[in-house]
Each structure stands twice: as structure tokens, then as C-alpha cells.
XYZ file of C-alpha atoms in Angstrom:
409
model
C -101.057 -71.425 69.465
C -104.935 -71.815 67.360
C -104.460 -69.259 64.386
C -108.267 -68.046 63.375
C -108.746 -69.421 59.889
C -111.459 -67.316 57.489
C -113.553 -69.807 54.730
C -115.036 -67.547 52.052
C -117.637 -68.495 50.428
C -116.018 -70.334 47.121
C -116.111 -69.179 43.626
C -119.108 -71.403 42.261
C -118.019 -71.866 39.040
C -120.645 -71.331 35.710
C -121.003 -67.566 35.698
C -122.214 -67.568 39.368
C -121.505 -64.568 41.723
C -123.682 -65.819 44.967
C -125.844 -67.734 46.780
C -128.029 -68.070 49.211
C -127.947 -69.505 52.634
C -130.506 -71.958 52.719
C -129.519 -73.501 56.376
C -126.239 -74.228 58.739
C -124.894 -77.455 59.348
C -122.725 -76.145 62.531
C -122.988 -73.769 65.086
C -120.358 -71.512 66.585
C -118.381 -73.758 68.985
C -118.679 -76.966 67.079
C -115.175 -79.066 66.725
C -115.221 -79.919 62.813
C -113.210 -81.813 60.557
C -111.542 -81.075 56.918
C -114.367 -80.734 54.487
C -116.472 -81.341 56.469
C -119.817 -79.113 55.403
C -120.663 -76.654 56.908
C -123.876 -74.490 55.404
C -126.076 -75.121 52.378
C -126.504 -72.988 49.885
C -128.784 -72.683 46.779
C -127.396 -71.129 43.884
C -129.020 -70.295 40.603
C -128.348 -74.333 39.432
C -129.024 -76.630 42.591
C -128.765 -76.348 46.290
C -125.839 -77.609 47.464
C -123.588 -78.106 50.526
C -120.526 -76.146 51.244
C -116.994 -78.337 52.818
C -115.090 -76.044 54.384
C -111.179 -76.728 53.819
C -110.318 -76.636 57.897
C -110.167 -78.489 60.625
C -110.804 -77.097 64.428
C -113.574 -75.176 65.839
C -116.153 -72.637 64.814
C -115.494 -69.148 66.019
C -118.425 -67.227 63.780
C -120.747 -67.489 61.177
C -122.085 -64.523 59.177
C -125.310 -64.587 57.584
C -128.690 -65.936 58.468
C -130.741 -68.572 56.694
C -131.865 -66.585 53.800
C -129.084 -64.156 53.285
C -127.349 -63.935 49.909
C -123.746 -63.762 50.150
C -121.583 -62.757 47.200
C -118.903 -64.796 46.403
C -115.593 -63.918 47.920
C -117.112 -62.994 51.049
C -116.960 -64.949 54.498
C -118.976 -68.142 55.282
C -117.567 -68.956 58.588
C -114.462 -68.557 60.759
C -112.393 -71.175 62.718
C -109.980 -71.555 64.906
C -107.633 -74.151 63.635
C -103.985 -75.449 65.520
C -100.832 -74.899 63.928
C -98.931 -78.061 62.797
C -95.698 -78.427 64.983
C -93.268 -77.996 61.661
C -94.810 -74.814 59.877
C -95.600 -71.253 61.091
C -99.052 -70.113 61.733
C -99.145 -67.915 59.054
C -98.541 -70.686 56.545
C -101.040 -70.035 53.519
C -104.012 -73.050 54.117
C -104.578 -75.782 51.716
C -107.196 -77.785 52.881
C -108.040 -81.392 51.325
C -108.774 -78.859 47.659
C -112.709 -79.487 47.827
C -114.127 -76.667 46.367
C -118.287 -77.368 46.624
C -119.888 -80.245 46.410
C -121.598 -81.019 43.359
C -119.259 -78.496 41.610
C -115.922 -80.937 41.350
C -112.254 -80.238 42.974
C -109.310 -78.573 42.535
C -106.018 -80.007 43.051
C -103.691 -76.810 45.051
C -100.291 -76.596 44.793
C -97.037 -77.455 46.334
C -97.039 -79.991 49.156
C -100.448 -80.359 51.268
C -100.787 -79.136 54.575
C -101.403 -81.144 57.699
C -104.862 -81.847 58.030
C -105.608 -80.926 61.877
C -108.330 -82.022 64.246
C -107.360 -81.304 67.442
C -110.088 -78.945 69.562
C -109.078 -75.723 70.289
C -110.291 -73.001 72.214
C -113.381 -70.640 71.488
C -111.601 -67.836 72.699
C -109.091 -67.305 70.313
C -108.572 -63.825 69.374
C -110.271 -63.199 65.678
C -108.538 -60.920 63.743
C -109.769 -57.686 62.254
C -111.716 -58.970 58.965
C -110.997 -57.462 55.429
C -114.099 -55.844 54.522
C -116.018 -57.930 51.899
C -116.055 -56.014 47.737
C -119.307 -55.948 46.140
C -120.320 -59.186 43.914
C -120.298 -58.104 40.193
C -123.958 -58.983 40.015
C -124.854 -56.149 42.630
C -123.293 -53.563 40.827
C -125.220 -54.064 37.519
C -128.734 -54.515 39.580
C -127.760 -51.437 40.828
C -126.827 -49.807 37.449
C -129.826 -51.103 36.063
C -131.943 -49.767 38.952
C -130.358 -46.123 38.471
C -128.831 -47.025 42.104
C -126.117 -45.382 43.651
C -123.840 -47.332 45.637
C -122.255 -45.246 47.751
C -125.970 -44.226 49.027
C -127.073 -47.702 49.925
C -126.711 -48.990 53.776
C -125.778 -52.851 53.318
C -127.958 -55.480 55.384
C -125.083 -57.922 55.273
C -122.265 -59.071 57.349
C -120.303 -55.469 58.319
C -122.410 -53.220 56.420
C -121.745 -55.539 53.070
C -124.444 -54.571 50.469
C -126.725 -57.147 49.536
C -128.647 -58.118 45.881
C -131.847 -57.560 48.073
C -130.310 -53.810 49.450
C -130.529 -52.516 45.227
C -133.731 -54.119 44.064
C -135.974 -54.146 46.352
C -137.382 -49.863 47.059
C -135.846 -49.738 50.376
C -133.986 -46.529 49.316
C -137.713 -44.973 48.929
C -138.937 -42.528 51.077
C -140.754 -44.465 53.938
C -144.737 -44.768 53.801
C -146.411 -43.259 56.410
C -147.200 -45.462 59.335
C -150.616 -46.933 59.064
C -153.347 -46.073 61.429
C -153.528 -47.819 64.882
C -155.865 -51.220 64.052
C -155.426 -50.631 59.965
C -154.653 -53.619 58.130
C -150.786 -54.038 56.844
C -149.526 -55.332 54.075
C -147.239 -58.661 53.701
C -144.024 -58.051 52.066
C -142.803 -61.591 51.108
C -139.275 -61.597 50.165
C -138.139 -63.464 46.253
C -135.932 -66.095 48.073
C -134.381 -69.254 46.291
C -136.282 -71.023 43.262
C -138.897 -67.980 43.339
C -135.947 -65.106 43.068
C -133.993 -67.151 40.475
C -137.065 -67.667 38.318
C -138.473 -63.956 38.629
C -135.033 -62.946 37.408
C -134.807 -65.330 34.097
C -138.273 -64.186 33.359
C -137.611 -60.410 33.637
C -134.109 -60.991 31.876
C -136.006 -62.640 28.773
C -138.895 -59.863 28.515
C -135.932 -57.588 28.991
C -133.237 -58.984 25.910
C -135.746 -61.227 23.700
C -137.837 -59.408 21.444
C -140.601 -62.735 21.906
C -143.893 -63.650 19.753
C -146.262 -65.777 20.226
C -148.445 -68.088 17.978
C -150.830 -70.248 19.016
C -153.202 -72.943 17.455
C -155.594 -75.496 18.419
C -155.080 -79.613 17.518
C -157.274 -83.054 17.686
C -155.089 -84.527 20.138
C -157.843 -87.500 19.730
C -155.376 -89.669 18.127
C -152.122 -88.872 20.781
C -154.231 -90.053 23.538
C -154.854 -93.088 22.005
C -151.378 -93.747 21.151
C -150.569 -93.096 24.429
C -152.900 -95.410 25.611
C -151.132 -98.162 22.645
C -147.457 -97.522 23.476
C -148.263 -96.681 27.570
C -146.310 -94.091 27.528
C -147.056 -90.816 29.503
C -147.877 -87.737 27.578
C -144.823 -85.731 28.261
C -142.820 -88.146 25.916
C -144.876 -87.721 23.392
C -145.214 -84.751 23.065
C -141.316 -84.405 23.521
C -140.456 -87.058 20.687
C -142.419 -84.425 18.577
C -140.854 -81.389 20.089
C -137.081 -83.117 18.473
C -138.607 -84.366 15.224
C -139.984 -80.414 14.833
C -136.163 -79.534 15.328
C -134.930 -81.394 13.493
C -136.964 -80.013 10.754
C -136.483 -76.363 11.484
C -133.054 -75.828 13.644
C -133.666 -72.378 13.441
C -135.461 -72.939 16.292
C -132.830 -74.510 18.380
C -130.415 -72.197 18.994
C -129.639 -69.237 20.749
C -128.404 -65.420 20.074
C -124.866 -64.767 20.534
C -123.998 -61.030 21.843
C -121.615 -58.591 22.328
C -119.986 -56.926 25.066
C -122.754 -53.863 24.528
C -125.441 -56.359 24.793
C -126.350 -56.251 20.691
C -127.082 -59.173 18.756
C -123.800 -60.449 16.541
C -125.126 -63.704 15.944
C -126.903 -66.756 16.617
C -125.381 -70.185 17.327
C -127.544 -72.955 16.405
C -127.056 -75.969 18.354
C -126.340 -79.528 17.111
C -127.576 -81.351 19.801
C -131.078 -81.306 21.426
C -131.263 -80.593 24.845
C -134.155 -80.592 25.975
C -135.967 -78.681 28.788
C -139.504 -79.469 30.398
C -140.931 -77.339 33.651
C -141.694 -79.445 36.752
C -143.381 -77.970 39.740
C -141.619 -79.101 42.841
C -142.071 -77.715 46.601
C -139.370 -75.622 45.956
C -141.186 -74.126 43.108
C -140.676 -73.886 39.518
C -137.778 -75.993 37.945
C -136.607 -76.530 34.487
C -134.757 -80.125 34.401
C -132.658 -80.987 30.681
C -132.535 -83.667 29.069
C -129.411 -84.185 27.236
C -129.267 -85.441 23.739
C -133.038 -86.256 23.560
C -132.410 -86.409 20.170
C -130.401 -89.347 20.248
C -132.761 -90.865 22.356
C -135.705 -93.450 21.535
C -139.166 -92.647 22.533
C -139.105 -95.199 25.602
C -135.752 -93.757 26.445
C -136.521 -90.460 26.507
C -139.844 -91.540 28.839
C -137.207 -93.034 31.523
C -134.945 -89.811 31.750
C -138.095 -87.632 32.204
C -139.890 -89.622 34.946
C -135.655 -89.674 36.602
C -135.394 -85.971 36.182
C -139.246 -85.173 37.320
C -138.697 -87.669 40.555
C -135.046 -85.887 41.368
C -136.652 -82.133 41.185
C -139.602 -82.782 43.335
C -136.900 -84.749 45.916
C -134.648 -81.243 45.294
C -131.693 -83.672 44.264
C -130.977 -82.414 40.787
C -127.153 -81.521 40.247
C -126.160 -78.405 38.275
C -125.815 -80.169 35.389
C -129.151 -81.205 35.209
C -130.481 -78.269 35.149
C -128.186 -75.809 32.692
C -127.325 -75.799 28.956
C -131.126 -76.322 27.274
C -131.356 -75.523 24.313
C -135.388 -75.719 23.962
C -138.445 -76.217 26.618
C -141.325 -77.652 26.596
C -144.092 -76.468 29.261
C -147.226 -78.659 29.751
C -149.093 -76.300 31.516
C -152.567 -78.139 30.801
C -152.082 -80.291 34.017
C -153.046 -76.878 35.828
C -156.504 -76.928 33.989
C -155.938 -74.041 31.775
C -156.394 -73.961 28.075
C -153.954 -71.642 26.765
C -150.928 -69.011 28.363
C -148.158 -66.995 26.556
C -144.911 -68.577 27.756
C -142.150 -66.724 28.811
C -138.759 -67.869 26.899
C -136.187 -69.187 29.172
C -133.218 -67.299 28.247
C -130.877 -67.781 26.554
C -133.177 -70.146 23.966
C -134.622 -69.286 21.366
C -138.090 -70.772 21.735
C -140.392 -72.495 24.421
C -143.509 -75.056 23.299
C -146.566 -74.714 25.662
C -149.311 -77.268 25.577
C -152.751 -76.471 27.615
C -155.139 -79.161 28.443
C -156.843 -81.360 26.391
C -160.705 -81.357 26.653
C -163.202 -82.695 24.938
C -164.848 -80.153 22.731
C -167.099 -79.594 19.120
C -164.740 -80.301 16.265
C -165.225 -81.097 12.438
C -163.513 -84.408 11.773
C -164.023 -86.279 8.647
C -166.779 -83.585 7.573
C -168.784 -83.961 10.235
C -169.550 -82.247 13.752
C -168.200 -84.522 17.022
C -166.828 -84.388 20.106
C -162.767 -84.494 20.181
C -160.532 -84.400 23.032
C -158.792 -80.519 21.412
C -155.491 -78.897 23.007
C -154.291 -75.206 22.628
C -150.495 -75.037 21.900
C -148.904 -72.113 22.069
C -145.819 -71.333 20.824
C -143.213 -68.584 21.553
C -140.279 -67.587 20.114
C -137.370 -64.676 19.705
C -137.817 -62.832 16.421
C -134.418 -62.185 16.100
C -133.915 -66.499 15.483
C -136.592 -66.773 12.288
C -139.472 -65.058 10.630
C -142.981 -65.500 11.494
C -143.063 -67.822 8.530
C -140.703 -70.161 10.313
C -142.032 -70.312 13.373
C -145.744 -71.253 11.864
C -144.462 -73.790 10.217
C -143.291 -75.359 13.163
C -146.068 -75.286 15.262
C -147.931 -76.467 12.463
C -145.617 -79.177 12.052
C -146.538 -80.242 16.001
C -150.162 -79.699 15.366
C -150.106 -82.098 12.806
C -147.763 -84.505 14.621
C -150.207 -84.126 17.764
C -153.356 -84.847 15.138
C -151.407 -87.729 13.632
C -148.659 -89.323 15.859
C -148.578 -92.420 14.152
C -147.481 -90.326 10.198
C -145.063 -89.229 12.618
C -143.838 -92.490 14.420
C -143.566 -94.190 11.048
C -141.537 -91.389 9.592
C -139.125 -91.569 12.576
């Protein structure tokens, strides 16, 4: 007799309390086989695939592309066929696959019989345990002055959704717009977009940020670039780790306490360094581990691999956690000069705008110069202003004279 089997979405590992369901890889009535995946998600580190632990056939799904389910709550259903020597209420094992791209765990006790014999659709499902509330909801909703027990979930059975407590659906409705009037396009945060419009409003919301900003000759990095043919980004991220290494202030981030206050701040031995890439799927924020250990040409190979993996979407999650500074070339946008936004929990972010040629005094006399804006931001709670002009000065100089730099390496 098929016992129904129900796969909740698995606990992600590294702080994470959803995800979103970014297609299915069955339908309801496929016959599928132990870990065998069956939906991809995208979490706040990579998009990955879920295995489910069960063999036999698909009786539901619950949630549409799109929809963010906490973790905990179901994926999918299937009817699976009890082994001839054990009861079919025997606790499931599976092959211990947890995610992919997230590692294993080994269960417990001896491992069930893996089955893959088709069973019926019809099986009887039972009655489903309704689904709690993902941490991560509740504090959106605390933070939103939201009352729970007021909110009517879009998810699975009523379940109440990250979407349900930040976006003003609990608002008195607008009035309906005139026959013929124009509407406007509500286009939901989903994915890369909603991940990266929450870091940004969680640093403006926990770093007390300031920027300083100053513009270089970046005459002489071009031509070294040109000398060593190396692309720009390396460059400019062999000066970001000699700057660190000079003021690890800088590199390190603010340790705090259950209330949220500062207690602390951990400075980090190790550079790991972040640089944005645009991809399809938006903005992305790939690490480099240990650049500071690496050489110049090294460090030029791991950012062309990481740049090529984000705009393919193949990055893993550790690719894309524990930085510990970022650079941002924003200049290959056209624009001078921006304000960046920290990405939190750092201390600091490096942005470079582009370089165009422009008047400039060099040697005591009026040329043309190929000039770039960097701007610099960083939390006030890491170093003084003092500090943190000394360290962009220390780049502008770098950028000015790579080769003082190079030789001092």
C-alpha cells in the first residue's frame, strides 16, 4: 500500500530562512527517483536545485515559479511504496542529500530501502500540518509595524508570504481608475533584484556610511595596463589589497549584539575580496578569496573565472559570501562619479568612475590626462575621517603611480 511522503523545503544552511522558486523540474504525476531534483530555487547565495529524498510519484506541488517559500514548509508530495520488511509509517531516510551545492548529511541508524516502483496518483494525501511562519517574516513584519494575525497569506493554505508584509497590500485599496485611464505596472522584487534591494536598505539602515571622493591621473595605470596586459579590474584590485594592508581598519566588519548595538569590530586577516558584475540576472557580488596572497596575474585569472561563472549564473554559495571589502567599477557604465552603497556587513566599498580624458596640471603645466573619480565609502563606526582619507589617498596615488607601487610590492 503507496504511503504519501511530504519533502519540505530543506533547511539551507548559512543563516537562510527561504527561497524562491525559480522553476519545476517535475510535474504532478511524474515517476521519480531518490534525489532526484525536483524544483530550483534561488536563495540569497546562488540558485540551486533541490533532490528530493524519495522515490515514487508526484502527487502535488505547492507554489508557483516565483513564490518564496520559507523553510520548513512543503516543496512537493509523493506517493512512495512501502518496502516489504518495514511499516509504512517508518520515519524516511532518503540517500541524506540535503541541496545541492550546500553538501550532505549522513542520517542515522540503518538506511531505508531506496524504492522506485510507480505507484498510483490516486493515493489518498493526508491532511497537511499547516506550515509556521519563517523567522524572517516575522521581523519584516515587526519592522513594518505589521500585525500578523491581520495579514491573509498568498501561499500554499493561507501560509503568509515575505511579499504578504512588505509590500502595502494591507493598504486601503486605490480607487479604480477611470474606464480608458492609463494603469500603473507593479513589478514585483523577485530573485537577484529582491536580494540586492534588501542588502542595500539593510546597510542604509545599520551603517552609519560616509563618503569621500577624489579625482586621480590614471594616465600612468593605463599604460601599465597596456605593459603588463592585464585588464583594469586587477589593477585596480592589487591596489585595493596593498591599501589594506596599510590601513586594516578598513577591512573588517562591526560585531553586534543581540539589541542590534555595536560591541565591536573584528578586523579580518585575510583579504577577501569582492567586485560587482552585472549579469542577466542582475547585480552580483563574486569574492575572491585570499587576494592577498595572490600575485597580480593570479588575481587577473580568478576575476575573469568568477566574472565568466556570474554572467553563466553558475557561481556556488561560496563564491559569493564572506567578503570582507568590494570594489565597484562603475565607470564601464559611462558615469564619472556615484556614492556606493556598503555591502553589509563590510566596512567599506571602493568605487572607481570612468576614466576620460580631461585638463589636468602635470609637471607644471596644463594637458590633457586620461582623470578618474574614485569614490570611497565607508562605516564611521570602523575609523575616523582621517583614516579613511588616507586611504583613498593612498589609491589615488597608487592609481597616479602604479609602478612606486609595483616596485614596493
Amino acid at each position: 500500500m503507496p504511503s504519501v511522503r511530504e519533502f519540505p523545503l530543506p533547511d539551507l544552511g548559512e543563516g537562510l530562512t527561504s527561497a524562491e522558486i525559480v522553476r519545476w523540474l517535475v510535474e504532478v504525476g511524474d515517476v521519480i527517483q531518490v534525489d532526484q531534483p525536483v524544483a530550483e530555487v534561488e536563495t540569497a547565495k546562488a540558485v540551486v536545485e533541490v533532490p528530493c529524498p524519495y522515490a515514487g510519484v508526484v502527487t502535488s506541488r505547492f507554489g508557483e515559479a516565483g513564490a518564496e517559500v520559507p523553510v520548513g514548509a512543503p516543496l512537493v508530495t509523493v506517493a512512495v511504496a512501502a518496502a516489504p520488511d518495514e511499516p509504512t509509517d517508518a520515519p524516511a531516510e532518503g540517500s541524506g542529500n540535503v541541496l545541492v551545492g550546500y553538501g550532505t548529511t549522513e542520517s542515522s541508524g540503518s538506511r531505508r530501502r531506496r524504492v522506485t516502483t510507480a505507484v498510483s496518483t490516486a493515493a489518498p494525501v493526508p491532511a497537511r500540518v499547516p506550515a509556521v511562519i519563517s523567522p524572517l517574516v516575522r521581523r519584516l513584519a515587526r519592522e513594518n509595524g505589521i500585525d500578523l494575525a491581520t495579514v491573509t497569506g498568498s501561499g500554499p493554505d493561507g501560509l503568509i508570504m515575505r511579499a504578504d508584509v512588505t509590500l502595502p497590500q494591507a493598504a486601503p485599496a486605490a480607487a479604480p481608475a477611470p474606464t480608458g485611464a492609463p494603469t500603473d505596472e507593479v513589478v514585483p522584487l523577485r530573485g537577484v533584484a529582491r536580494i540586492a534591494a534588501e542588502t542595500f536598505s539593510r546597510s542604509r539602515r545599520e551603517i552609519p556610511d560616509a563618503t569621500c571622493w577624489v579625482d586621480a591621473d590614471a594616465t600612468e595605470l593605463l599604460a601599465a595596463r597596456r605593459t603588463l596586459d592585464l585588464g583594469l579590474l586587477a589593477l585596480l584590485g592589487r591596489i585595493c589589497t596593498a591599501a589594506l594592508a596599510r590601513y586594516p581598519e578598513l577591512n573588517s566588519s562591526v560585531v553586534t549584539g543581540p539589541d542590534g548595538a555595536a560591541t565591536g569590530v573584528r578586523r579580518h586577516s585575510a583579504v577577501h575580496l569582492g567586485f560587482a558584475a552585472q549579469t542577466p540576472r542582475g547585480l552580483a557580488v563574486p569574492v575572491v578569496r585570499d587576494a592577498h596572497l595572490l600575485s597580480t596575474d593570479q588575481l587577473a585569472a580568478e576575476l575573469a573565472r568568477l566574472t565568466a561563472s556570474a554572467r553563466e549564473g553558475r557561481l556556488g554559495p561560496a563564491e559569493l559570501t564572506g567578503g570582507t571589502f568590494t570594489l565597484n567599477n562603475y565607470g564601464v557604465f559611462g558615469v564619472d562619479g556615484s556614492t556606493p552603497i556598503i555591502n553589509h556587513p563590510e566596512a567599506a566599498m571602493l568605487g572607481v568612475g570612468r576614466i576620460a580624458a580631461k585638463p589636468w596640471v602635470h609637471q607644471g603645466e596644463l594637458a590633457v590626462r586620461q582623470v578618474v573619480q574614485l569614490s570611497f565609502s565607508f562605516d564611521h563606526r570602523v575609523c575616523d575621517g582621517a583614516v579613511a582619507g588616507a586611504f583613498l589617498r593612498f589609491v589615488a596615488d597608487a592609481v597616479e603611480s602604479p609602478v612606486t607601487l609595483l616596485r614596493n610590492l
